[in-house]
mmCIF file with all atom_site columns, C-alpha atoms in Angstrom:
data_model
loop_
_atom_site.group_PDB
_atom_site.id
_atom_site.type_symbol
_atom_site.label_atom_id
_atom_site.label_alt_id
_atom_site.label_comp_id
_atom_site.label_asym_id
_atom_site.label_entity_id
_atom_site.label_seq_id
_atom_site.pdbx_PDB_ins_code
_atom_site.Cartn_x
_atom_site.Cartn_y
_atom_site.Cartn_z
_atom_site.occupancy
_atom_site.B_iso_or_equiv
_atom_site.pdbx_formal_charge
_atom_site.auth_seq_id
_atom_site.auth_comp_id
_atom_site.auth_asym_id
_atom_site.auth_atom_id
_atom_site.pdbx_PDB_model_num
ATOM 1   C CA . MET A 1 1   ? -14.011 -31.939 123.637 1.00 95.00 ? 1114 MET A CA 1
ATOM 2   C CA . VAL A 1 2   ? -12.278 -30.992 120.277 1.00 97.00 ? 1115 VAL A CA 1
ATOM 3   C CA . LEU A 1 3   ? -13.403 -28.164 118.325 1.00 96.00 ? 1116 LEU A CA 1
ATOM 4   C CA . VAL A 1 4   ? -12.916 -28.168 114.806 1.00 97.00 ? 1117 VAL A CA 1
ATOM 5   C CA . LEU A 1 5   ? -13.397 -25.022 112.836 1.00 97.00 ? 1118 LEU A CA 1
ATOM 6   C CA . ASN A 1 6   ? -14.103 -25.799 109.276 1.00 97.00 ? 1119 ASN A CA 1
ATOM 7   C CA . PHE A 1 7   ? -12.858 -22.888 106.731 1.00 98.00 ? 1120 PHE A CA 1
ATOM 8   C CA . PHE A 1 8   ? -13.365 -25.053 103.570 1.00 98.00 ? 1121 PHE A CA 1
ATOM 9   C CA . LEU A 1 9   ? -15.473 -22.789 101.022 1.00 97.00 ? 1122 LEU A CA 1
ATOM 10  C CA . LYS A 1 10  ? -17.075 -26.129 99.155  1.00 96.00 ? 1123 LYS A CA 1
ATOM 11  C CA . ASP A 1 11  ? -19.563 -28.590 100.687 1.00 95.00 ? 1124 ASP A CA 1
ATOM 12  C CA . VAL A 1 12  ? -18.214 -31.249 99.603  1.00 96.00 ? 1125 VAL A CA 1
ATOM 13  C CA . PHE A 1 13  ? -14.496 -30.412 100.994 1.00 97.00 ? 1126 PHE A CA 1
ATOM 14  C CA . ALA A 1 14  ? -16.202 -29.215 104.338 1.00 97.00 ? 1127 ALA A CA 1
ATOM 15  C CA . ASN A 1 15  ? -18.092 -32.547 104.585 1.00 97.00 ? 1128 ASN A CA 1
ATOM 16  C CA . THR A 1 16  ? -14.821 -34.662 103.399 1.00 97.00 ? 1129 THR A CA 1
ATOM 17  C CA . PHE A 1 17  ? -12.734 -32.826 105.909 1.00 98.00 ? 1130 PHE A CA 1
ATOM 18  C CA . ASN A 1 18  ? -15.175 -33.494 108.813 1.00 98.00 ? 1131 ASN A CA 1
ATOM 19  C CA . GLN A 1 19  ? -14.936 -36.880 107.886 1.00 98.00 ? 1132 GLN A CA 1
ATOM 20  C CA . VAL A 1 20  ? -11.498 -37.554 107.964 1.00 98.00 ? 1133 VAL A CA 1
ATOM 21  C CA . ILE A 1 21  ? -10.881 -35.611 111.086 1.00 98.00 ? 1134 ILE A CA 1
ATOM 22  C CA . GLN A 1 22  ? -13.680 -37.983 112.367 1.00 97.00 ? 1135 GLN A CA 1
ATOM 23  C CA . ASN A 1 23  ? -11.874 -41.161 111.249 1.00 96.00 ? 1136 ASN A CA 1
ATOM 24  C CA . GLN A 1 24  ? -8.204  -40.111 112.673 1.00 97.00 ? 1137 GLN A CA 1
ATOM 25  C CA . LEU A 1 25  ? -9.845  -39.297 115.886 1.00 96.00 ? 1138 LEU A CA 1
ATOM 26  C CA . ASP A 1 26  ? -11.756 -42.443 116.318 1.00 93.00 ? 1139 ASP A CA 1
ATOM 27  C CA . GLY A 1 27  ? -10.287 -44.676 119.106 1.00 88.00 ? 1140 GLY A CA 1
ATOM 28  C CA . THR A 1 28  ? -8.980  -41.823 121.018 1.00 91.00 ? 1141 THR A CA 1
ATOM 29  C CA . ASN A 1 29  ? -12.103 -41.338 123.380 1.00 89.00 ? 1142 ASN A CA 1
ATOM 30  C CA . VAL A 1 30  ? -12.709 -37.623 122.839 1.00 92.00 ? 1143 VAL A CA 1
ATOM 31  C CA . SER A 1 31  ? -15.721 -35.923 121.199 1.00 92.00 ? 1144 SER A CA 1
ATOM 32  C CA . CYS A 1 32  ? -15.620 -33.677 118.228 1.00 94.00 ? 1145 CYS A CA 1
ATOM 33  C CA . LYS A 1 33  ? -18.058 -30.517 117.545 1.00 94.00 ? 1146 LYS A CA 1
ATOM 34  C CA . PHE A 1 34  ? -17.714 -29.324 114.072 1.00 96.00 ? 1147 PHE A CA 1
ATOM 35  C CA . ILE A 1 35  ? -18.224 -25.888 113.194 1.00 95.00 ? 1148 ILE A CA 1
ATOM 36  C CA . ARG A 1 36  ? -18.209 -24.486 109.635 1.00 95.00 ? 1149 ARG A CA 1
ATOM 37  C CA . ILE A 1 37  ? -16.885 -21.035 109.520 1.00 95.00 ? 1150 ILE A CA 1
ATOM 38  C CA . SER A 1 38  ? -17.929 -18.334 106.994 1.00 89.00 ? 1151 SER A CA 1
ATOM 39  C CA . ALA A 1 39  ? -17.966 -14.500 106.981 1.00 79.00 ? 1152 ALA A CA 1
ATOM 40  C CA . THR A 1 40  ? -21.067 -14.769 108.914 1.00 82.00 ? 1153 THR A CA 1
ATOM 41  C CA . THR A 1 41  ? -20.006 -16.698 111.670 1.00 85.00 ? 1154 THR A CA 1
ATOM 42  C CA . THR A 1 42  ? -19.960 -14.751 114.857 1.00 82.00 ? 1155 THR A CA 1
ATOM 43  C CA . ALA A 1 43  ? -17.587 -14.990 117.680 1.00 80.00 ? 1156 ALA A CA 1
ATOM 44  C CA . LYS A 1 44  ? -20.253 -15.578 120.036 1.00 82.00 ? 1157 LYS A CA 1
ATOM 45  C CA . GLU A 1 45  ? -21.501 -18.933 118.114 1.00 82.00 ? 1158 GLU A CA 1
ATOM 46  C CA . ILE A 1 46  ? -17.760 -19.988 118.256 1.00 85.00 ? 1159 ILE A CA 1
ATOM 47  C CA . GLN A 1 47  ? -17.548 -18.921 121.933 1.00 82.00 ? 1160 GLN A CA 1
ATOM 48  C CA . LEU A 1 48  ? -20.542 -20.653 122.976 1.00 77.00 ? 1161 LEU A CA 1
ATOM 49  C CA . GLN A 1 49  ? -18.412 -24.372 122.215 1.00 80.00 ? 1162 GLN A CA 1
ATOM 50  C CA . SER A 1 50  ? -15.247 -23.185 123.167 1.00 76.00 ? 1163 SER A CA 1
ATOM 51  C CA . TYR A 1 51  ? -16.359 -23.048 126.869 1.00 78.00 ? 1164 TYR A CA 1
ATOM 52  C CA . SER A 1 52  ? -16.844 -26.764 126.798 1.00 88.00 ? 1165 SER A CA 1
ATOM 53  C CA . ALA A 1 53  ? -13.913 -27.508 124.444 1.00 94.00 ? 1166 ALA A CA 1
ATOM 54  C CA . THR A 1 54  ? -10.166 -28.718 125.167 1.00 95.00 ? 1167 THR A CA 1
ATOM 55  C CA . HIS A 1 55  ? -8.269  -28.615 122.008 1.00 97.00 ? 1168 HIS A CA 1
ATOM 56  C CA . LEU A 1 56  ? -8.842  -26.127 118.754 1.00 97.00 ? 1169 LEU A CA 1
ATOM 57  C CA . ILE A 1 57  ? -8.337  -27.409 115.243 1.00 98.00 ? 1170 ILE A CA 1
ATOM 58  C CA . LEU A 1 58  ? -8.317  -24.921 112.505 1.00 98.00 ? 1171 LEU A CA 1
ATOM 59  C CA . SER A 1 59  ? -9.112  -26.533 108.992 1.00 98.00 ? 1172 SER A CA 1
ATOM 60  C CA . GLY A 1 60  ? -7.416  -26.035 105.588 1.00 98.00 ? 1173 GLY A CA 1
ATOM 61  C CA . SER A 1 61  ? -9.266  -23.863 102.908 1.00 98.00 ? 1174 SER A CA 1
ATOM 62  C CA . GLU A 1 62  ? -9.507  -23.058 99.282  1.00 97.00 ? 1175 GLU A CA 1
ATOM 63  C CA . ALA A 1 63  ? -9.289  -19.522 100.418 1.00 98.00 ? 1176 ALA A CA 1
ATOM 64  C CA . SER A 1 64  ? -5.936  -17.753 100.930 1.00 98.00 ? 1177 SER A CA 1
ATOM 65  C CA . THR A 1 65  ? -4.578  -16.281 103.925 1.00 98.00 ? 1178 THR A CA 1
ATOM 66  C CA . LEU A 1 66  ? -3.354  -13.579 102.215 1.00 98.00 ? 1179 LEU A CA 1
ATOM 67  C CA . ASP A 1 67  ? -7.119  -12.231 101.651 1.00 98.00 ? 1180 ASP A CA 1
ATOM 68  C CA . ASP A 1 68  ? -9.502  -11.054 104.217 1.00 97.00 ? 1181 ASP A CA 1
ATOM 69  C CA . MET A 1 69  ? -12.070 -13.051 104.480 1.00 96.00 ? 1182 MET A CA 1
ATOM 70  C CA . GLY A 1 70  ? -14.070 -11.496 107.137 1.00 94.00 ? 1183 GLY A CA 1
ATOM 71  C CA . TRP A 1 71  ? -13.609 -13.801 109.782 1.00 95.00 ? 1184 TRP A CA 1
ATOM 72  C CA . GLU A 1 72  ? -10.369 -13.162 110.823 1.00 96.00 ? 1185 GLU A CA 1
ATOM 73  C CA . LYS A 1 73  ? -11.302 -10.712 113.975 1.00 93.00 ? 1186 LYS A CA 1
ATOM 74  C CA . GLU A 1 74  ? -13.757 -14.014 115.220 1.00 92.00 ? 1187 GLU A CA 1
ATOM 75  C CA . ILE A 1 75  ? -10.904 -16.483 114.943 1.00 95.00 ? 1188 ILE A CA 1
ATOM 76  C CA . GLN A 1 76  ? -8.572  -13.896 116.757 1.00 95.00 ? 1189 GLN A CA 1
ATOM 77  C CA . GLU A 1 77  ? -10.691 -14.187 119.863 1.00 93.00 ? 1190 GLU A CA 1
ATOM 78  C CA . ILE A 1 78  ? -10.797 -17.806 119.789 1.00 94.00 ? 1191 ILE A CA 1
ATOM 79  C CA . VAL A 1 79  ? -7.224  -18.044 119.386 1.00 96.00 ? 1192 VAL A CA 1
ATOM 80  C CA . THR A 1 80  ? -6.355  -16.126 121.999 1.00 96.00 ? 1193 THR A CA 1
ATOM 81  C CA . TYR A 1 81  ? -8.977  -17.278 124.264 1.00 94.00 ? 1194 TYR A CA 1
ATOM 82  C CA . PHE A 1 82  ? -6.865  -21.105 123.879 1.00 96.00 ? 1195 PHE A CA 1
ATOM 83  C CA . ILE A 1 83  ? -3.551  -19.556 124.310 1.00 97.00 ? 1196 ILE A CA 1
ATOM 84  C CA . GLU A 1 84  ? -4.178  -17.698 127.402 1.00 96.00 ? 1197 GLU A CA 1
ATOM 85  C CA . ASN A 1 85  ? -5.715  -20.538 128.783 1.00 95.00 ? 1198 ASN A CA 1
ATOM 86  C CA . LYS A 1 86  ? -2.703  -22.934 127.433 1.00 96.00 ? 1199 LYS A CA 1
ATOM 87  C CA . MET A 1 87  ? -5.205  -25.283 125.690 1.00 97.00 ? 1200 MET A CA 1
ATOM 88  C CA . PRO A 1 88  ? -4.064  -27.137 122.497 1.00 98.00 ? 1201 PRO A CA 1
ATOM 89  C CA . ILE A 1 89  ? -4.304  -25.726 119.094 1.00 98.00 ? 1202 ILE A CA 1
ATOM 90  C CA . LEU A 1 90  ? -3.288  -27.354 115.663 1.00 98.00 ? 1203 LEU A CA 1
ATOM 91  C CA . GLY A 1 91  ? -3.661  -25.292 112.677 1.00 98.00 ? 1204 GLY A CA 1
ATOM 92  C CA . ILE A 1 92  ? -3.458  -27.234 109.135 1.00 98.00 ? 1205 ILE A CA 1
ATOM 93  C CA . CYS A 1 93  ? -2.445  -26.115 105.768 1.00 98.00 ? 1206 CYS A CA 1
ATOM 94  C CA . TYR A 1 94  ? -4.969  -23.083 105.990 1.00 98.00 ? 1207 TYR A CA 1
ATOM 95  C CA . GLY A 1 95  ? -5.261  -22.960 109.666 1.00 98.00 ? 1208 GLY A CA 1
ATOM 96  C CA . HIS A 1 96  ? -1.229  -23.332 109.514 1.00 98.00 ? 1209 HIS A CA 1
ATOM 97  C CA . GLN A 1 97  ? -0.757  -20.396 107.941 1.00 98.00 ? 1210 GLN A CA 1
ATOM 98  C CA . LEU A 1 98  ? -3.983  -18.234 109.846 1.00 98.00 ? 1211 LEU A CA 1
ATOM 99  C CA . LEU A 1 99  ? -2.080  -18.703 112.930 1.00 98.00 ? 1212 LEU A CA 1
ATOM 100 C CA . VAL A 1 100 ? 0.867   -17.451 111.602 1.00 98.00 ? 1213 VAL A CA 1
ATOM 101 C CA . ARG A 1 101 ? -0.936  -14.160 110.349 1.00 98.00 ? 1214 ARG A CA 1
ATOM 102 C CA . LEU A 1 102 ? -2.975  -13.881 113.727 1.00 98.00 ? 1215 LEU A CA 1
ATOM 103 C CA . LEU A 1 103 ? 0.100   -14.496 115.822 1.00 98.00 ? 1216 LEU A CA 1
ATOM 104 C CA . ALA A 1 104 ? 2.994   -12.706 113.675 1.00 98.00 ? 1217 ALA A CA 1
ATOM 105 C CA . GLY A 1 105 ? 1.220   -10.722 111.161 1.00 98.00 ? 1218 GLY A CA 1
ATOM 106 C CA . LYS A 1 106 ? 0.491   -11.121 107.233 1.00 97.00 ? 1219 LYS A CA 1
ATOM 107 C CA . LYS A 1 107 ? 4.154   -9.719  106.349 1.00 98.00 ? 1220 LYS A CA 1
ATOM 108 C CA . TYR A 1 108 ? 5.409   -13.412 107.356 1.00 98.00 ? 1221 TYR A CA 1
ATOM 109 C CA . LEU A 1 109 ? 3.047   -14.894 104.411 1.00 98.00 ? 1222 LEU A CA 1
ATOM 110 C CA . GLN A 1 110 ? 3.633   -15.197 100.996 1.00 98.00 ? 1223 GLN A CA 1
ATOM 111 C CA . LYS A 1 111 ? 2.216   -17.001 97.883  1.00 98.00 ? 1224 LYS A CA 1
ATOM 112 C CA . SER A 1 112 ? 4.353   -19.890 97.093  1.00 98.00 ? 1225 SER A CA 1
ATOM 113 C CA . PRO A 1 113 ? 7.111   -19.777 94.599  1.00 97.00 ? 1226 PRO A CA 1
ATOM 114 C CA . ASN A 1 114 ? 6.683   -23.685 94.367  1.00 95.00 ? 1227 ASN A CA 1
ATOM 115 C CA . PRO A 1 115 ? 3.393   -24.678 95.232  1.00 98.00 ? 1228 PRO A CA 1
ATOM 116 C CA . GLU A 1 116 ? 3.140   -28.008 96.100  1.00 98.00 ? 1229 GLU A CA 1
ATOM 117 C CA . ILE A 1 117 ? 0.564   -30.675 95.390  1.00 98.00 ? 1230 ILE A CA 1
ATOM 118 C CA . GLY A 1 118 ? 0.306   -34.553 95.487  1.00 98.00 ? 1231 GLY A CA 1
ATOM 119 C CA . TRP A 1 119 ? 1.775   -36.733 98.037  1.00 98.00 ? 1232 TRP A CA 1
ATOM 120 C CA . GLY A 1 120 ? 5.270   -35.656 99.905  1.00 98.00 ? 1233 GLY A CA 1
ATOM 121 C CA . HIS A 1 121 ? 7.903   -36.523 102.279 1.00 98.00 ? 1234 HIS A CA 1
ATOM 122 C CA . ILE A 1 122 ? 7.992   -34.054 105.413 1.00 98.00 ? 1235 ILE A CA 1
ATOM 123 C CA . ASN A 1 123 ? 11.161  -33.634 107.100 1.00 98.00 ? 1236 ASN A CA 1
ATOM 124 C CA . ILE A 1 124 ? 10.467  -33.236 110.841 1.00 98.00 ? 1237 ILE A CA 1
ATOM 125 C CA . VAL A 1 125 ? 12.190  -32.347 114.137 1.00 97.00 ? 1238 VAL A CA 1
ATOM 126 C CA . ASP A 1 126 ? 11.919  -34.290 117.265 1.00 97.00 ? 1239 ASP A CA 1
ATOM 127 C CA . ASN A 1 127 ? 8.794   -33.099 119.113 1.00 98.00 ? 1240 ASN A CA 1
ATOM 128 C CA . PRO A 1 128 ? 5.546   -34.277 121.138 1.00 98.00 ? 1241 PRO A CA 1
ATOM 129 C CA . LEU A 1 129 ? 3.303   -33.932 118.239 1.00 98.00 ? 1242 LEU A CA 1
ATOM 130 C CA . PHE A 1 130 ? 5.297   -35.875 116.243 1.00 98.00 ? 1243 PHE A CA 1
ATOM 131 C CA . SER A 1 131 ? 6.080   -38.648 118.774 1.00 98.00 ? 1244 SER A CA 1
ATOM 132 C CA . GLY A 1 132 ? 6.592   -41.984 117.228 1.00 97.00 ? 1245 GLY A CA 1
ATOM 133 C CA . ILE A 1 133 ? 6.513   -40.506 113.863 1.00 98.00 ? 1246 ILE A CA 1
ATOM 134 C CA . LYS A 1 134 ? 9.097   -41.024 110.916 1.00 96.00 ? 1247 LYS A CA 1
ATOM 135 C CA . ASP A 1 135 ? 9.795   -39.949 107.608 1.00 95.00 ? 1248 ASP A CA 1
ATOM 136 C CA . PRO A 1 136 ? 5.975   -38.870 107.162 1.00 98.00 ? 1249 PRO A CA 1
ATOM 137 C CA . VAL A 1 137 ? 4.435   -38.739 103.638 1.00 98.00 ? 1250 VAL A CA 1
ATOM 138 C CA . CYS A 1 138 ? 1.309   -36.718 103.888 1.00 98.00 ? 1251 CYS A CA 1
ATOM 139 C CA . LEU A 1 139 ? -0.869  -34.477 101.364 1.00 98.00 ? 1252 LEU A CA 1
ATOM 140 C CA . LEU A 1 140 ? 0.440   -31.616 100.154 1.00 98.00 ? 1253 LEU A CA 1
ATOM 141 C CA . ALA A 1 141 ? -1.769  -28.674 98.621  1.00 98.00 ? 1254 ALA A CA 1
ATOM 142 C CA . HIS A 1 142 ? -0.857  -25.072 99.177  1.00 98.00 ? 1255 HIS A CA 1
ATOM 143 C CA . TYR A 1 143 ? -0.509  -21.984 97.109  1.00 98.00 ? 1256 TYR A CA 1
ATOM 144 C CA . ASP A 1 144 ? 0.455   -19.633 99.953  1.00 98.00 ? 1257 ASP A CA 1
ATOM 145 C CA . GLU A 1 145 ? 3.279   -20.361 102.555 1.00 98.00 ? 1258 GLU A CA 1
ATOM 146 C CA . ALA A 1 146 ? 4.946   -18.957 105.908 1.00 98.00 ? 1259 ALA A CA 1
ATOM 147 C CA . ILE A 1 147 ? 8.253   -17.190 105.566 1.00 98.00 ? 1260 ILE A CA 1
ATOM 148 C CA . ASP A 1 148 ? 11.036  -15.798 107.982 1.00 97.00 ? 1261 ASP A CA 1
ATOM 149 C CA . LEU A 1 149 ? 8.995   -16.695 111.076 1.00 98.00 ? 1262 LEU A CA 1
ATOM 150 C CA . PRO A 1 150 ? 9.775   -14.502 114.256 1.00 98.00 ? 1263 PRO A CA 1
ATOM 151 C CA . GLU A 1 151 ? 12.201  -16.579 117.245 1.00 96.00 ? 1264 GLU A CA 1
ATOM 152 C CA . ASN A 1 152 ? 9.091   -17.311 119.034 1.00 97.00 ? 1265 ASN A CA 1
ATOM 153 C CA . PHE A 1 153 ? 8.153   -19.884 116.199 1.00 98.00 ? 1266 PHE A CA 1
ATOM 154 C CA . HIS A 1 154 ? 9.964   -22.832 116.521 1.00 98.00 ? 1267 HIS A CA 1
ATOM 155 C CA . ILE A 1 155 ? 10.228  -24.370 112.960 1.00 98.00 ? 1268 ILE A CA 1
ATOM 156 C CA . LEU A 1 156 ? 9.844   -28.200 113.213 1.00 98.00 ? 1269 LEU A CA 1
ATOM 157 C CA . GLY A 1 157 ? 9.304   -29.336 109.614 1.00 98.00 ? 1270 GLY A CA 1
ATOM 158 C CA . SER A 1 158 ? 10.411  -28.714 106.092 1.00 98.00 ? 1271 SER A CA 1
ATOM 159 C CA . SER A 1 159 ? 10.481  -30.293 102.507 1.00 98.00 ? 1272 SER A CA 1
ATOM 160 C CA . SER A 1 160 ? 12.500  -29.571 99.282  1.00 95.00 ? 1273 SER A CA 1
ATOM 161 C CA . LYS A 1 161 ? 10.088  -26.661 98.053  1.00 97.00 ? 1274 LYS A CA 1
ATOM 162 C CA . CYS A 1 162 ? 8.848   -25.608 101.463 1.00 98.00 ? 1275 CYS A CA 1
ATOM 163 C CA . ALA A 1 163 ? 11.277  -24.262 104.388 1.00 98.00 ? 1276 ALA A CA 1
ATOM 164 C CA . ILE A 1 164 ? 8.140   -23.942 106.828 1.00 98.00 ? 1277 ILE A CA 1
ATOM 165 C CA . HIS A 1 165 ? 5.972   -27.036 106.743 1.00 98.00 ? 1278 HIS A CA 1
ATOM 166 C CA . GLY A 1 166 ? 5.729   -27.364 110.517 1.00 98.00 ? 1279 GLY A CA 1
ATOM 167 C CA . PHE A 1 167 ? 5.923   -24.754 113.745 1.00 98.00 ? 1280 PHE A CA 1
ATOM 168 C CA . GLN A 1 168 ? 5.354   -24.834 117.595 1.00 98.00 ? 1281 GLN A CA 1
ATOM 169 C CA . TYR A 1 169 ? 4.430   -21.360 119.136 1.00 98.00 ? 1282 TYR A CA 1
ATOM 170 C CA . LYS A 1 170 ? 6.850   -20.652 122.042 1.00 97.00 ? 1283 LYS A CA 1
ATOM 171 C CA . GLU A 1 171 ? 6.532   -23.436 124.308 1.00 96.00 ? 1284 GLU A CA 1
ATOM 172 C CA . LEU A 1 172 ? 2.957   -23.288 124.198 1.00 98.00 ? 1285 LEU A CA 1
ATOM 173 C CA . PRO A 1 173 ? 0.626   -26.088 122.788 1.00 98.00 ? 1286 PRO A CA 1
ATOM 174 C CA . VAL A 1 174 ? 0.435   -24.395 119.769 1.00 98.00 ? 1287 VAL A CA 1
ATOM 175 C CA . TRP A 1 175 ? 1.161   -26.030 116.389 1.00 98.00 ? 1288 TRP A CA 1
ATOM 176 C CA . GLY A 1 176 ? 0.562   -25.629 112.548 1.00 98.00 ? 1289 GLY A CA 1
ATOM 177 C CA . VAL A 1 177 ? 1.510   -27.989 109.872 1.00 98.00 ? 1290 VAL A CA 1
ATOM 178 C CA . GLN A 1 178 ? 1.450   -26.597 106.080 1.00 98.00 ? 1291 GLN A CA 1
ATOM 179 C CA . PHE A 1 179 ? 0.650   -30.387 105.119 1.00 98.00 ? 1292 PHE A CA 1
ATOM 180 C CA . HIS A 1 180 ? -2.340  -32.672 105.733 1.00 98.00 ? 1293 HIS A CA 1
ATOM 181 C CA . PRO A 1 181 ? -1.884  -35.400 107.572 1.00 98.00 ? 1294 PRO A CA 1
ATOM 182 C CA . GLU A 1 182 ? -6.076  -36.007 107.783 1.00 98.00 ? 1295 GLU A CA 1
ATOM 183 C CA . TYR A 1 183 ? -6.248  -37.523 104.661 1.00 98.00 ? 1296 TYR A CA 1
ATOM 184 C CA . ASP A 1 184 ? -6.043  -41.120 102.873 1.00 96.00 ? 1297 ASP A CA 1
ATOM 185 C CA . PRO A 1 185 ? -5.793  -41.481 99.159  1.00 96.00 ? 1298 PRO A CA 1
ATOM 186 C CA . ALA A 1 186 ? -9.252  -41.511 98.630  1.00 94.00 ? 1299 ALA A CA 1
ATOM 187 C CA . SER A 1 187 ? -10.287 -38.118 100.027 1.00 96.00 ? 1300 SER A CA 1
ATOM 188 C CA . GLY A 1 188 ? -7.237  -36.756 98.878  1.00 96.00 ? 1301 GLY A CA 1
ATOM 189 C CA . GLN A 1 189 ? -8.070  -37.472 95.377  1.00 96.00 ? 1302 GLN A CA 1
ATOM 190 C CA . GLU A 1 190 ? -11.342 -35.781 95.494  1.00 96.00 ? 1303 GLU A CA 1
ATOM 191 C CA . LEU A 1 191 ? -9.320  -32.841 96.087  1.00 96.00 ? 1304 LEU A CA 1
ATOM 192 C CA . PHE A 1 192 ? -6.655  -33.462 93.589  1.00 97.00 ? 1305 PHE A CA 1
ATOM 193 C CA . ASP A 1 193 ? -9.340  -33.653 90.773  1.00 97.00 ? 1306 ASP A CA 1
ATOM 194 C CA . ASP A 1 194 ? -10.592 -30.465 91.563  1.00 96.00 ? 1307 ASP A CA 1
ATOM 195 C CA . LEU A 1 195 ? -7.321  -28.504 91.107  1.00 97.00 ? 1308 LEU A CA 1
ATOM 196 C CA . LYS A 1 196 ? -6.722  -30.578 88.194  1.00 97.00 ? 1309 LYS A CA 1
ATOM 197 C CA . ALA A 1 197 ? -9.762  -29.224 86.641  1.00 97.00 ? 1310 ALA A CA 1
ATOM 198 C CA . ASN A 1 198 ? -9.141  -25.763 87.754  1.00 95.00 ? 1311 ASN A CA 1
ATOM 199 C CA . ASP A 1 199 ? -5.334  -25.245 87.749  1.00 97.00 ? 1312 ASP A CA 1
ATOM 200 C CA . PRO A 1 200 ? -3.572  -25.445 84.361  1.00 97.00 ? 1313 PRO A CA 1
ATOM 201 C CA . HIS A 1 201 ? -0.387  -25.526 86.159  1.00 97.00 ? 1314 HIS A CA 1
ATOM 202 C CA . TYR A 1 202 ? -1.389  -29.226 87.808  1.00 97.00 ? 1315 TYR A CA 1
ATOM 203 C CA . HIS A 1 203 ? 1.180   -31.231 86.271  1.00 96.00 ? 1316 HIS A CA 1
ATOM 204 C CA . ALA A 1 204 ? 3.901   -29.497 87.003  1.00 97.00 ? 1317 ALA A CA 1
ATOM 205 C CA . TYR A 1 205 ? 3.111   -28.961 90.773  1.00 97.00 ? 1318 TYR A CA 1
ATOM 206 C CA . TYR A 1 206 ? 1.970   -32.320 91.355  1.00 98.00 ? 1319 TYR A CA 1
ATOM 207 C CA . GLU A 1 207 ? 4.549   -35.041 93.142  1.00 97.00 ? 1320 GLU A CA 1
ATOM 208 C CA . ASN A 1 208 ? 3.926   -38.434 94.234  1.00 97.00 ? 1321 ASN A CA 1
ATOM 209 C CA . LYS A 1 209 ? 5.944   -40.237 97.129  1.00 97.00 ? 1322 LYS A CA 1
ATOM 210 C CA . LEU A 1 210 ? 3.306   -42.579 98.136  1.00 97.00 ? 1323 LEU A CA 1
ATOM 211 C CA . THR A 1 211 ? 3.943   -45.933 97.217  1.00 94.00 ? 1324 THR A CA 1
ATOM 212 C CA . HIS A 1 212 ? 1.628   -47.743 99.229  1.00 92.00 ? 1325 HIS A CA 1
ATOM 213 C CA . SER A 1 213 ? -1.471  -46.485 101.691 1.00 91.00 ? 1326 SER A CA 1
ATOM 214 C CA . SER A 1 214 ? 0.337   -47.799 104.495 1.00 94.00 ? 1327 SER A CA 1
ATOM 215 C CA . GLN A 1 215 ? 2.996   -45.523 104.267 1.00 95.00 ? 1328 GLN A CA 1
ATOM 216 C CA . LEU A 1 216 ? -0.300  -42.958 105.898 1.00 97.00 ? 1329 LEU A CA 1
ATOM 217 C CA . GLN A 1 217 ? -0.872  -45.319 108.719 1.00 96.00 ? 1330 GLN A CA 1
ATOM 218 C CA . GLN A 1 218 ? 1.330   -43.600 111.167 1.00 97.00 ? 1331 GLN A CA 1
ATOM 219 C CA . ASN A 1 219 ? -0.376  -40.227 110.218 1.00 98.00 ? 1332 ASN A CA 1
ATOM 220 C CA . LYS A 1 220 ? -2.898  -41.075 112.970 1.00 97.00 ? 1333 LYS A CA 1
ATOM 221 C CA . LEU A 1 221 ? -0.523  -40.133 115.686 1.00 97.00 ? 1334 LEU A CA 1
ATOM 222 C CA . PHE A 1 222 ? -0.152  -36.818 114.638 1.00 98.00 ? 1335 PHE A CA 1
ATOM 223 C CA . PHE A 1 223 ? -3.743  -36.723 116.379 1.00 98.00 ? 1336 PHE A CA 1
ATOM 224 C CA . THR A 1 224 ? -3.667  -39.347 118.823 1.00 97.00 ? 1337 THR A CA 1
ATOM 225 C CA . ASN A 1 225 ? -0.127  -36.908 120.232 1.00 98.00 ? 1338 ASN A CA 1
ATOM 226 C CA . PHE A 1 226 ? -2.451  -33.908 119.839 1.00 98.00 ? 1339 PHE A CA 1
ATOM 227 C CA . VAL A 1 227 ? -5.534  -34.861 121.739 1.00 97.00 ? 1340 VAL A CA 1
ATOM 228 C CA . THR A 1 228 ? -3.027  -36.527 124.628 1.00 95.00 ? 1341 THR A CA 1
ATOM 229 C CA . MET A 1 229 ? -1.507  -32.700 125.074 1.00 91.00 ? 1342 MET A CA 1
ATOM 230 C CA . THR A 1 230 ? -2.835  -30.802 128.001 1.00 81.00 ? 1343 THR A CA 1
#
C-alpha cells in the first residue's frame, strides 16, 4: 500500500492531487491510502496507516517549508520510520523540500530567486526512479527551493533556473523532486489559474515548454518506477 500524505491547504487542490496520484498509479496493482495533513493531525493517526504501508508519498502544498506549520514533528517520526525500515519515500515539490528540512535542516532551503511556474524541461541523470524517462517536461510551481545539499544527497535533476530539481538520499530508496510529474494539462491549469489570480508577478515567472500533451505520457513512469522499488 502507498501512503500518501497530502499537505495542500485548499480543498480543491487537495482533492485534485489525490485524483491525479490515483490516476498515475492506476494499472500498477497497488492500493493507496490518502491522509490530509493539518496542524491537528497526530503522529498516531498517521502511524496507524504506516504499519501496513510499503511506500510513502509526500505531496506539494501552498505552504512554505521555511515556515513552521505545526506538523513537522509528526512527519519527522513517519519519515524516520520509513528510512529505518528502508522503505521507499517520494517527496514532490513541498514534500521534496520537507525531506530536505527533516533530513538536513532548514538552512538548506531558501526563497527562490527565480520562481518557476508553468511547464518546463527537467535535466535528469541516470537513476532507477527515472528509468525509461527521456527529456521530461513537467509542471513547475514553486517559490522556495533546496540549495547546497550535503554530500549524502545525490543531485539527480536541474533546470535553467533551479539547480536542485531532484535528489536521492544516501543509497536509500528516498527521493525528492521539485517538479510535479503527476499533473496533466487540465489539473495543472486549475493551479495556474489560482496563481495568476493571486500573484502579480505570475506572467514574469510563467513558461510553457509543453507543445503537446503526449509529452506527459512518460511521466507515469516516475510512479511506476517508484512503486516497484522495495
